[in-house]
Amino acid sequence: VDLEQLESLNLNRNFLVGNIPEDIDKLTFLRELDLGQNTLNGTLPTQVGNLTNLDNLVFQNNDFSSLIPSELGNLRNIDNIDLGDNEFKGPIPSELASLPQLKCLLLAGNRLTSTIPEEFGMAPKLTDLEVNNNLLSSTIKSDSDICSSEIDRFVVDFNIVCECRSCILGE
């Protein structure tokens, strides 16, 4: 079966186990990749960043334990990335903030460390940023670009101190 023309792959809740194959980037026409709510683990292959037609990427609720690959910053058409509820570690790649179509970035429930990159305050279309339940460790000042951005939903509880009005009021 030739799957190279495939545009949507949704295998959510299929009890999949193991790693994502590194040759995933052969699916060059893929617009949607949803492998959420399985038991996938290991490293998220950097080759996912070569799937430049993607507009929806969902790997939430698996067991990935790698860094989030900075190559995801190549996904110029992406508007939704959901990597929540895994074991991703390390910093949030600042490259994600430069994605021109990104509206929703869900990274809650991982083991991400360091700080939220200031670049997210200048993300052109970002309206939903969830980074709660991680190990982030900085204060976001009320005059930060993130606090004055167009982000409507900014969820940061259970890991960092925030002085943003929206964080304080739970807006």
Coordinates of N, CA and C in Angstrom, one line a residue:
V1 N 0.8 -1.2 0.0 CA 0.0 0.0 0.0 C 0.9 1.2 0.0
D2 N 0.6 2.2 -0.9 CA 1.4 3.4 -1.0 C 0.6 4.5 -0.2
L3 N 1.3 4.9 0.9 CA 0.6 5.8 1.8 C 1.2 7.2 1.7
E4 N 2.1 7.4 0.7 CA 2.8 8.7 0.6 C 1.9 9.8 0.2
Q5 N 0.7 9.6 -0.3 CA -0.3 10.6 -0.6 C -1.2 10.9 0.5
L6 N -1.1 10.2 1.6 CA -2.0 10.3 2.8 C -2.0 11.7 3.3
E7 N -3.2 12.3 3.6 CA -3.3 13.6 4.1 C -3.7 13.7 5.6
S8 N -4.3 12.6 6.1 CA -4.7 12.6 7.5 C -4.4 11.2 8.1
L9 N -3.8 11.2 9.2 CA -3.5 9.9 9.9 C -3.9 10.1 11.4
N10 N -5.1 9.6 11.7 CA -5.6 9.7 13.1 C -5.7 8.3 13.7
L11 N -4.8 8.0 14.6 CA -4.7 6.7 15.3 C -4.9 6.9 16.8
N12 N -5.6 7.9 17.1 CA -5.9 8.2 18.5 C -6.6 7.1 19.2
R13 N -6.1 6.7 20.4 CA -6.8 5.7 21.3 C -6.8 4.3 20.6
N14 N -5.6 3.9 20.0 CA -5.5 2.6 19.4 C -4.6 1.7 20.1
F15 N -4.2 1.9 21.3 CA -3.3 1.1 22.1 C -2.0 0.8 21.4
L16 N -1.5 1.8 20.6 CA -0.2 1.7 20.0 C 0.9 1.8 21.0
V17 N 1.9 1.0 20.8 CA 3.1 0.9 21.7 C 4.3 1.0 20.9
G18 N 5.4 1.6 21.5 CA 6.7 1.7 20.8 C 7.0 3.1 20.4
N19 N 7.9 3.1 19.4 CA 8.4 4.4 18.9 C 7.8 4.8 17.5
I20 N 7.9 6.1 17.2 CA 7.4 6.5 15.9 C 8.6 6.3 15.0
P21 N 8.3 5.7 13.8 CA 9.5 5.4 12.9 C 10.1 6.7 12.4
E22 N 11.4 6.7 12.2 CA 12.1 7.9 11.8 C 11.8 8.3 10.3
D23 N 11.3 7.3 9.6 CA 10.9 7.6 8.2 C 9.5 8.2 8.0
I24 N 8.9 8.7 9.2 CA 7.6 9.3 9.2 C 7.6 10.5 8.2
D25 N 8.7 11.1 7.9 CA 8.7 12.2 7.0 C 8.5 11.9 5.5
K26 N 8.3 10.6 5.2 CA 8.0 10.2 3.9 C 6.5 10.5 3.6
L27 N 5.7 10.8 4.6 CA 4.3 11.1 4.4 C 4.2 12.6 4.2
T28 N 4.8 13.1 3.1 CA 4.9 14.5 2.8 C 3.6 15.3 2.6
F29 N 2.5 14.6 2.3 CA 1.3 15.3 2.1 C 0.4 15.4 3.4
L30 N 0.9 14.8 4.4 CA 0.2 14.8 5.7 C -0.1 16.2 6.2
R31 N -1.4 16.4 6.5 CA -1.9 17.6 7.1 C -2.3 17.5 8.5
E32 N -2.7 16.2 8.9 CA -3.1 15.9 10.3 C -2.4 14.7 10.7
L33 N -1.7 14.7 11.9 CA -1.1 13.6 12.5 C -1.5 13.5 13.9
D34 N -2.4 12.6 14.2 CA -3.0 12.5 15.6 C -2.7 11.0 16.1
L35 N -1.7 11.0 17.0 CA -1.3 9.7 17.6 C -1.5 9.8 19.1
G36 N -2.4 10.6 19.5 CA -2.7 10.8 20.9 C -3.3 9.6 21.6
Q37 N -3.2 9.6 22.9 CA -3.8 8.6 23.8 C -3.4 7.2 23.5
N38 N -2.1 7.0 23.3 CA -1.6 5.6 23.1 C -0.5 5.4 24.1
T39 N 0.4 4.5 23.9 CA 1.5 4.3 24.8 C 2.8 4.4 24.0
L40 N 2.9 5.4 23.1 CA 4.1 5.6 22.3 C 5.2 6.2 23.3
N41 N 6.4 5.8 23.0 CA 7.5 6.3 24.0 C 8.8 6.6 23.2
G42 N 9.8 6.9 24.0 CA 11.1 7.2 23.5 C 11.2 8.6 23.0
T43 N 11.9 8.7 21.9 CA 12.2 10.0 21.3 C 11.2 10.4 20.2
L44 N 10.8 11.7 20.2 CA 10.0 12.2 19.1 C 11.0 12.5 18.0
P45 N 10.9 11.8 16.9 CA 11.9 11.9 15.8 C 11.9 13.4 15.3
T46 N 13.1 13.9 15.1 CA 13.3 15.2 14.5 C 12.7 15.3 13.1
Q47 N 12.5 14.2 12.4 CA 12.0 14.1 11.1 C 10.5 14.6 11.0
V48 N 9.8 14.6 12.2 CA 8.5 15.2 12.2 C 8.5 16.6 11.7
G49 N 9.6 17.3 12.0 CA 9.7 18.7 11.5 C 9.8 18.8 10.0
N50 N 10.0 17.7 9.3 CA 10.0 17.8 7.8 C 8.6 17.7 7.2
L51 N 7.6 17.5 8.0 CA 6.2 17.3 7.6 C 5.6 18.7 7.4
T52 N 6.1 19.5 6.5 CA 5.8 20.9 6.4 C 4.3 21.2 6.0
N53 N 3.6 20.2 5.6 CA 2.1 20.5 5.3 C 1.2 20.3 6.5
L54 N 1.8 19.8 7.6 CA 1.0 19.6 8.8 C 0.3 20.9 9.2
D55 N -1.0 20.8 9.6 CA -1.6 21.9 10.3 C -2.1 21.5 11.7
N56 N -2.1 20.1 12.0 CA -2.6 19.6 13.3 C -1.6 18.5 13.7
L57 N -1.0 18.6 14.8 CA -0.1 17.6 15.3 C -0.5 17.3 16.8
V58 N -0.9 16.1 17.0 CA -1.3 15.6 18.3 C -0.6 14.4 18.8
F59 N 0.2 14.5 19.8 CA 0.9 13.4 20.4 C 0.5 13.3 21.9
Q60 N -0.5 13.9 22.4 CA -0.8 14.0 23.8 C -1.1 12.7 24.4
N61 N -0.8 12.6 25.7 CA -1.1 11.4 26.5 C -0.5 10.2 26.0
N62 N 0.9 10.2 25.8 CA 1.7 9.1 25.5 C 2.8 9.1 26.5
D63 N 3.9 8.5 26.2 CA 5.0 8.3 27.2 C 6.4 8.8 26.6
F64 N 6.3 9.8 25.7 CA 7.5 10.4 25.2 C 8.4 11.0 26.3
S65 N 9.7 10.8 26.2 CA 10.5 11.3 27.3 C 11.8 12.0 26.8
S66 N 11.7 12.5 25.5 CA 12.8 13.2 24.9 C 12.7 14.7 25.1
L67 N 13.6 15.4 24.5 CA 13.4 16.8 24.3 C 12.4 17.0 23.2
I68 N 11.7 18.2 23.3 CA 10.9 18.5 22.1 C 11.8 19.0 21.0
P69 N 11.8 18.4 19.9 CA 12.7 18.7 18.8 C 12.5 20.2 18.3
S70 N 13.6 20.9 18.2 CA 13.5 22.3 17.7 C 13.1 22.3 16.3
E71 N 13.2 21.2 15.6 CA 12.8 21.0 14.2 C 11.3 21.2 14.0
L72 N 10.5 21.1 15.1 CA 9.1 21.4 14.9 C 8.9 22.9 14.5
G73 N 9.9 23.7 14.7 CA 9.8 25.1 14.2 C 9.8 25.2 12.7
N74 N 10.0 24.1 12.0 CA 9.9 24.1 10.5 C 8.5 23.9 10.0
L75 N 7.5 23.7 10.9 CA 6.2 23.4 10.5 C 5.4 24.7 10.2
R76 N 5.7 25.3 9.1 CA 5.2 26.7 8.8 C 3.7 26.8 8.7
N77 N 3.0 25.6 8.5 CA 1.5 25.7 8.3 C 0.8 25.2 9.5
I78 N 1.5 24.8 10.5 CA 0.8 24.2 11.7 C 0.0 25.3 12.5
D79 N -1.2 24.9 12.9 CA -1.9 25.8 13.8 C -2.2 25.2 15.1
N80 N -2.0 23.9 15.3 CA -2.3 23.2 16.6 C -1.2 22.2 16.8
I81 N -0.5 22.4 18.0 CA 0.4 21.4 18.5 C 0.0 21.0 19.9
D82 N -0.3 19.7 20.1 CA -0.7 19.2 21.4 C 0.3 18.1 21.8
L83 N 1.2 18.4 22.7 CA 2.2 17.4 23.2 C 2.0 17.2 24.7
G84 N 0.8 17.6 25.2 CA 0.5 17.5 26.6 C 0.5 16.0 27.2
D85 N 0.8 16.0 28.5 CA 0.7 14.7 29.2 C 1.6 13.6 28.6
N86 N 2.8 13.9 28.6 CA 3.9 13.0 28.2 C 5.0 13.2 29.3
E87 N 6.2 12.9 29.0 CA 7.3 13.1 29.9 C 8.4 13.9 29.2
F88 N 8.0 14.8 28.2 CA 9.0 15.6 27.5 C 9.8 16.4 28.6
K89 N 11.1 16.6 28.3 CA 11.9 17.3 29.3 C 12.7 18.3 28.6
G90 N 13.4 19.1 29.4 CA 14.3 20.2 28.8 C 13.5 21.4 28.5
P91 N 14.1 22.4 27.9 CA 13.4 23.7 27.6 C 12.4 23.6 26.5
I92 N 11.5 24.6 26.5 CA 10.6 24.7 25.4 C 11.3 25.4 24.3
P93 N 11.4 24.7 23.1 CA 12.1 25.3 22.0 C 11.5 26.7 21.6
S94 N 12.4 27.7 21.5 CA 11.9 29.0 21.2 C 11.5 29.1 19.7
E95 N 12.0 28.1 18.9 CA 11.6 28.1 17.5 C 10.1 27.9 17.3
L96 N 9.4 27.4 18.3 CA 7.9 27.2 18.1 C 7.2 28.6 18.1
A97 N 7.8 29.6 18.7 CA 7.2 30.9 18.8 C 7.2 31.6 17.4
S98 N 8.0 31.1 16.5 CA 8.1 31.8 15.2 C 7.2 31.1 14.2
L99 N 6.4 30.2 14.6 CA 5.5 29.5 13.6 C 4.3 30.5 13.3
P100 N 4.2 30.9 12.0 CA 3.3 31.9 11.6 C 1.9 31.6 11.8
Q101 N 1.5 30.4 11.7 CA 0.0 30.0 11.8 C -0.4 29.4 13.2
L102 N 0.6 29.2 14.1 CA 0.3 28.6 15.3 C -0.7 29.3 16.2
K103 N -1.8 28.7 16.5 CA -2.8 29.3 17.4 C -2.8 28.6 18.7
C104 N -2.6 27.3 18.8 CA -2.7 26.6 20.0 C -1.5 25.7 20.3
L105 N -0.9 25.9 21.4 CA 0.3 25.1 21.8 C 0.0 24.6 23.2
L106 N -0.1 23.2 23.3 CA -0.5 22.6 24.5 C 0.7 21.7 25.0
L107 N 1.3 22.1 26.0 CA 2.5 21.4 26.6 C 2.4 21.0 28.0
A108 N 1.2 21.1 28.5 CA 0.9 20.8 29.9 C 1.2 19.3 30.3
G109 N 1.6 19.1 31.5 CA 1.8 17.8 32.1 C 3.0 17.0 31.5
N110 N 4.1 17.8 31.4 CA 5.4 17.2 31.0 C 6.4 17.4 32.1
R111 N 7.7 17.4 31.8 CA 8.7 17.6 32.7 C 9.7 18.7 32.1
L112 N 9.0 19.7 31.5 CA 9.8 20.8 30.8 C 10.4 21.7 31.9
T113 N 11.6 22.1 31.6 CA 12.3 23.0 32.6 C 12.7 24.3 31.9
S114 N 13.4 25.1 32.7 CA 13.9 26.4 32.3 C 12.8 27.4 32.3
T115 N 12.6 28.2 31.3 CA 11.7 29.3 31.3 C 10.8 29.2 30.0
I116 N 9.7 30.0 30.0 CA 8.9 30.1 28.8 C 9.6 31.2 28.0
P117 N 10.0 30.8 26.8 CA 10.7 31.8 25.9 C 9.9 33.1 25.7
E118 N 10.5 34.2 25.9 CA 9.8 35.5 25.7 C 9.3 35.6 24.3
E119 N 9.9 34.9 23.3 CA 9.4 35.0 21.9 C 7.9 34.7 21.8
F120 N 7.4 33.9 22.7 CA 5.9 33.6 22.6 C 5.1 34.8 22.7
G121 N 5.5 35.9 23.3 CA 4.8 37.1 23.4 C 4.6 37.8 22.1
M122 N 5.4 37.4 21.1 CA 5.4 38.0 19.8 C 4.9 37.0 18.7
A123 N 4.4 35.9 19.2 CA 3.9 34.9 18.2 C 2.6 35.5 17.6
P124 N 2.6 35.5 16.2 CA 1.6 36.3 15.6 C 0.2 35.9 15.8
K125 N -0.1 34.6 15.9 CA -1.5 34.1 15.9 C -1.8 33.3 17.2
L126 N -0.8 33.1 18.1 CA -1.0 32.3 19.2 C -2.0 32.8 20.2
T127 N -3.1 32.0 20.4 CA -4.1 32.4 21.4 C -4.3 31.5 22.6
D128 N -3.7 30.3 22.5 CA -3.8 29.4 23.6 C -2.5 28.7 23.9
L129 N -1.9 29.0 25.1 CA -0.6 28.5 25.5 C -0.8 27.8 26.8
E130 N -0.7 26.5 26.9 CA -0.8 25.8 28.1 C 0.5 25.1 28.5
V131 N 1.1 25.6 29.6 CA 2.4 25.0 30.0 C 2.3 24.6 31.5
N132 N 1.1 24.4 32.0 CA 0.9 24.1 33.4 C 1.5 22.6 33.7
N133 N 1.7 22.4 35.0 CA 2.1 21.0 35.4 C 3.4 20.6 34.7
N134 N 4.4 21.5 34.8 CA 5.8 21.2 34.3 C 6.7 21.6 35.4
L135 N 8.0 21.7 35.1 CA 9.0 22.1 36.1 C 9.6 23.4 35.7
L136 N 8.8 24.3 35.1 CA 9.3 25.6 34.7 C 9.6 26.5 36.0
S137 N 10.6 27.3 35.9 CA 11.1 27.9 37.1 C 11.5 29.4 37.0
S138 N 10.7 30.2 36.4 CA 11.0 31.6 36.4 C 9.7 32.4 36.6
T139 N 10.0 33.7 36.9 CA 8.9 34.6 37.1 C 8.6 35.3 35.8
I140 N 7.4 35.4 35.5 CA 7.0 36.1 34.3 C 6.5 37.5 34.8
K141 N 7.2 38.5 34.5 CA 6.9 39.9 34.9 C 5.7 40.4 34.2
S142 N 4.9 41.3 34.9 CA 3.7 41.8 34.3 C 4.0 42.7 33.1
D143 N 5.2 43.2 32.9 CA 5.5 43.9 31.7 C 6.1 43.1 30.6
S144 N 6.0 41.8 30.7 CA 6.5 40.8 29.7 C 5.7 40.9 28.5
D145 N 6.4 40.6 27.3 CA 5.7 40.5 26.1 C 4.6 39.5 26.1
I146 N 4.8 38.4 26.9 CA 3.8 37.3 26.9 C 2.5 37.9 27.6
C147 N 2.6 38.7 28.6 CA 1.5 39.3 29.3 C 0.7 40.3 28.4
S148 N 1.4 40.9 27.5 CA 0.8 42.0 26.7 C 0.4 41.4 25.3
S149 N 0.5 40.1 25.1 CA 0.3 39.6 23.8 C -1.2 39.3 23.5
E150 N -1.5 38.7 22.4 CA -2.8 38.3 22.0 C -3.3 37.0 22.6
I151 N -2.5 36.4 23.4 CA -2.8 35.1 24.0 C -4.1 35.2 24.9
D152 N -5.1 34.5 24.5 CA -6.4 34.5 25.3 C -6.3 33.6 26.5
R153 N -5.7 32.4 26.3 CA -5.7 31.4 27.3 C -4.3 31.0 27.6
F154 N -3.8 31.4 28.7 CA -2.4 31.2 29.1 C -2.4 30.5 30.5
V155 N -2.2 29.2 30.5 CA -2.3 28.4 31.7 C -0.9 28.0 32.1
V156 N -0.6 28.5 33.3 CA 0.8 28.3 33.9 C 0.8 27.7 35.3
D157 N -0.3 27.3 35.8 CA -0.3 26.9 37.2 C 0.5 25.6 37.5
F158 N 0.8 25.4 38.7 CA 1.6 24.3 39.2 C 3.0 24.2 38.6
N159 N 3.6 25.3 38.4 CA 5.1 25.3 38.1 C 5.8 26.6 38.2
I160 N 5.2 27.7 37.9 CA 6.0 28.9 37.9 C 5.2 30.1 38.6
V161 N 5.9 31.1 38.9 CA 5.3 32.3 39.5 C 5.1 33.3 38.4
C162 N 3.9 33.8 38.4 CA 3.5 34.7 37.3 C 2.9 36.0 37.9
E163 N 3.2 37.1 37.3 CA 2.6 38.4 37.8 C 1.7 38.9 36.7
C164 N 1.4 38.2 35.7 CA 0.4 38.6 34.6 C -1.0 38.8 35.2
R165 N -1.7 39.8 34.8 CA -3.0 40.0 35.3 C -3.9 38.8 35.0
S166 N -3.7 38.2 33.8 CA -4.6 37.1 33.4 C -4.2 35.9 34.2
C167 N -3.0 35.7 34.7 CA -2.6 34.6 35.5 C -3.2 34.8 36.9
I168 N -3.1 36.0 37.4 CA -3.6 36.3 38.8 C -5.1 36.1 38.8
L169 N -5.9 36.6 37.8 CA -7.3 36.5 37.8 C -7.9 35.2 37.2
G170 N -7.0 34.4 36.7 CA -7.4 33.1 36.1 C -8.2 33.3 34.8
E171 N -7.9 34.4 34.1 CA -8.7 34.7 32.9 C -8.2 33.8 31.8

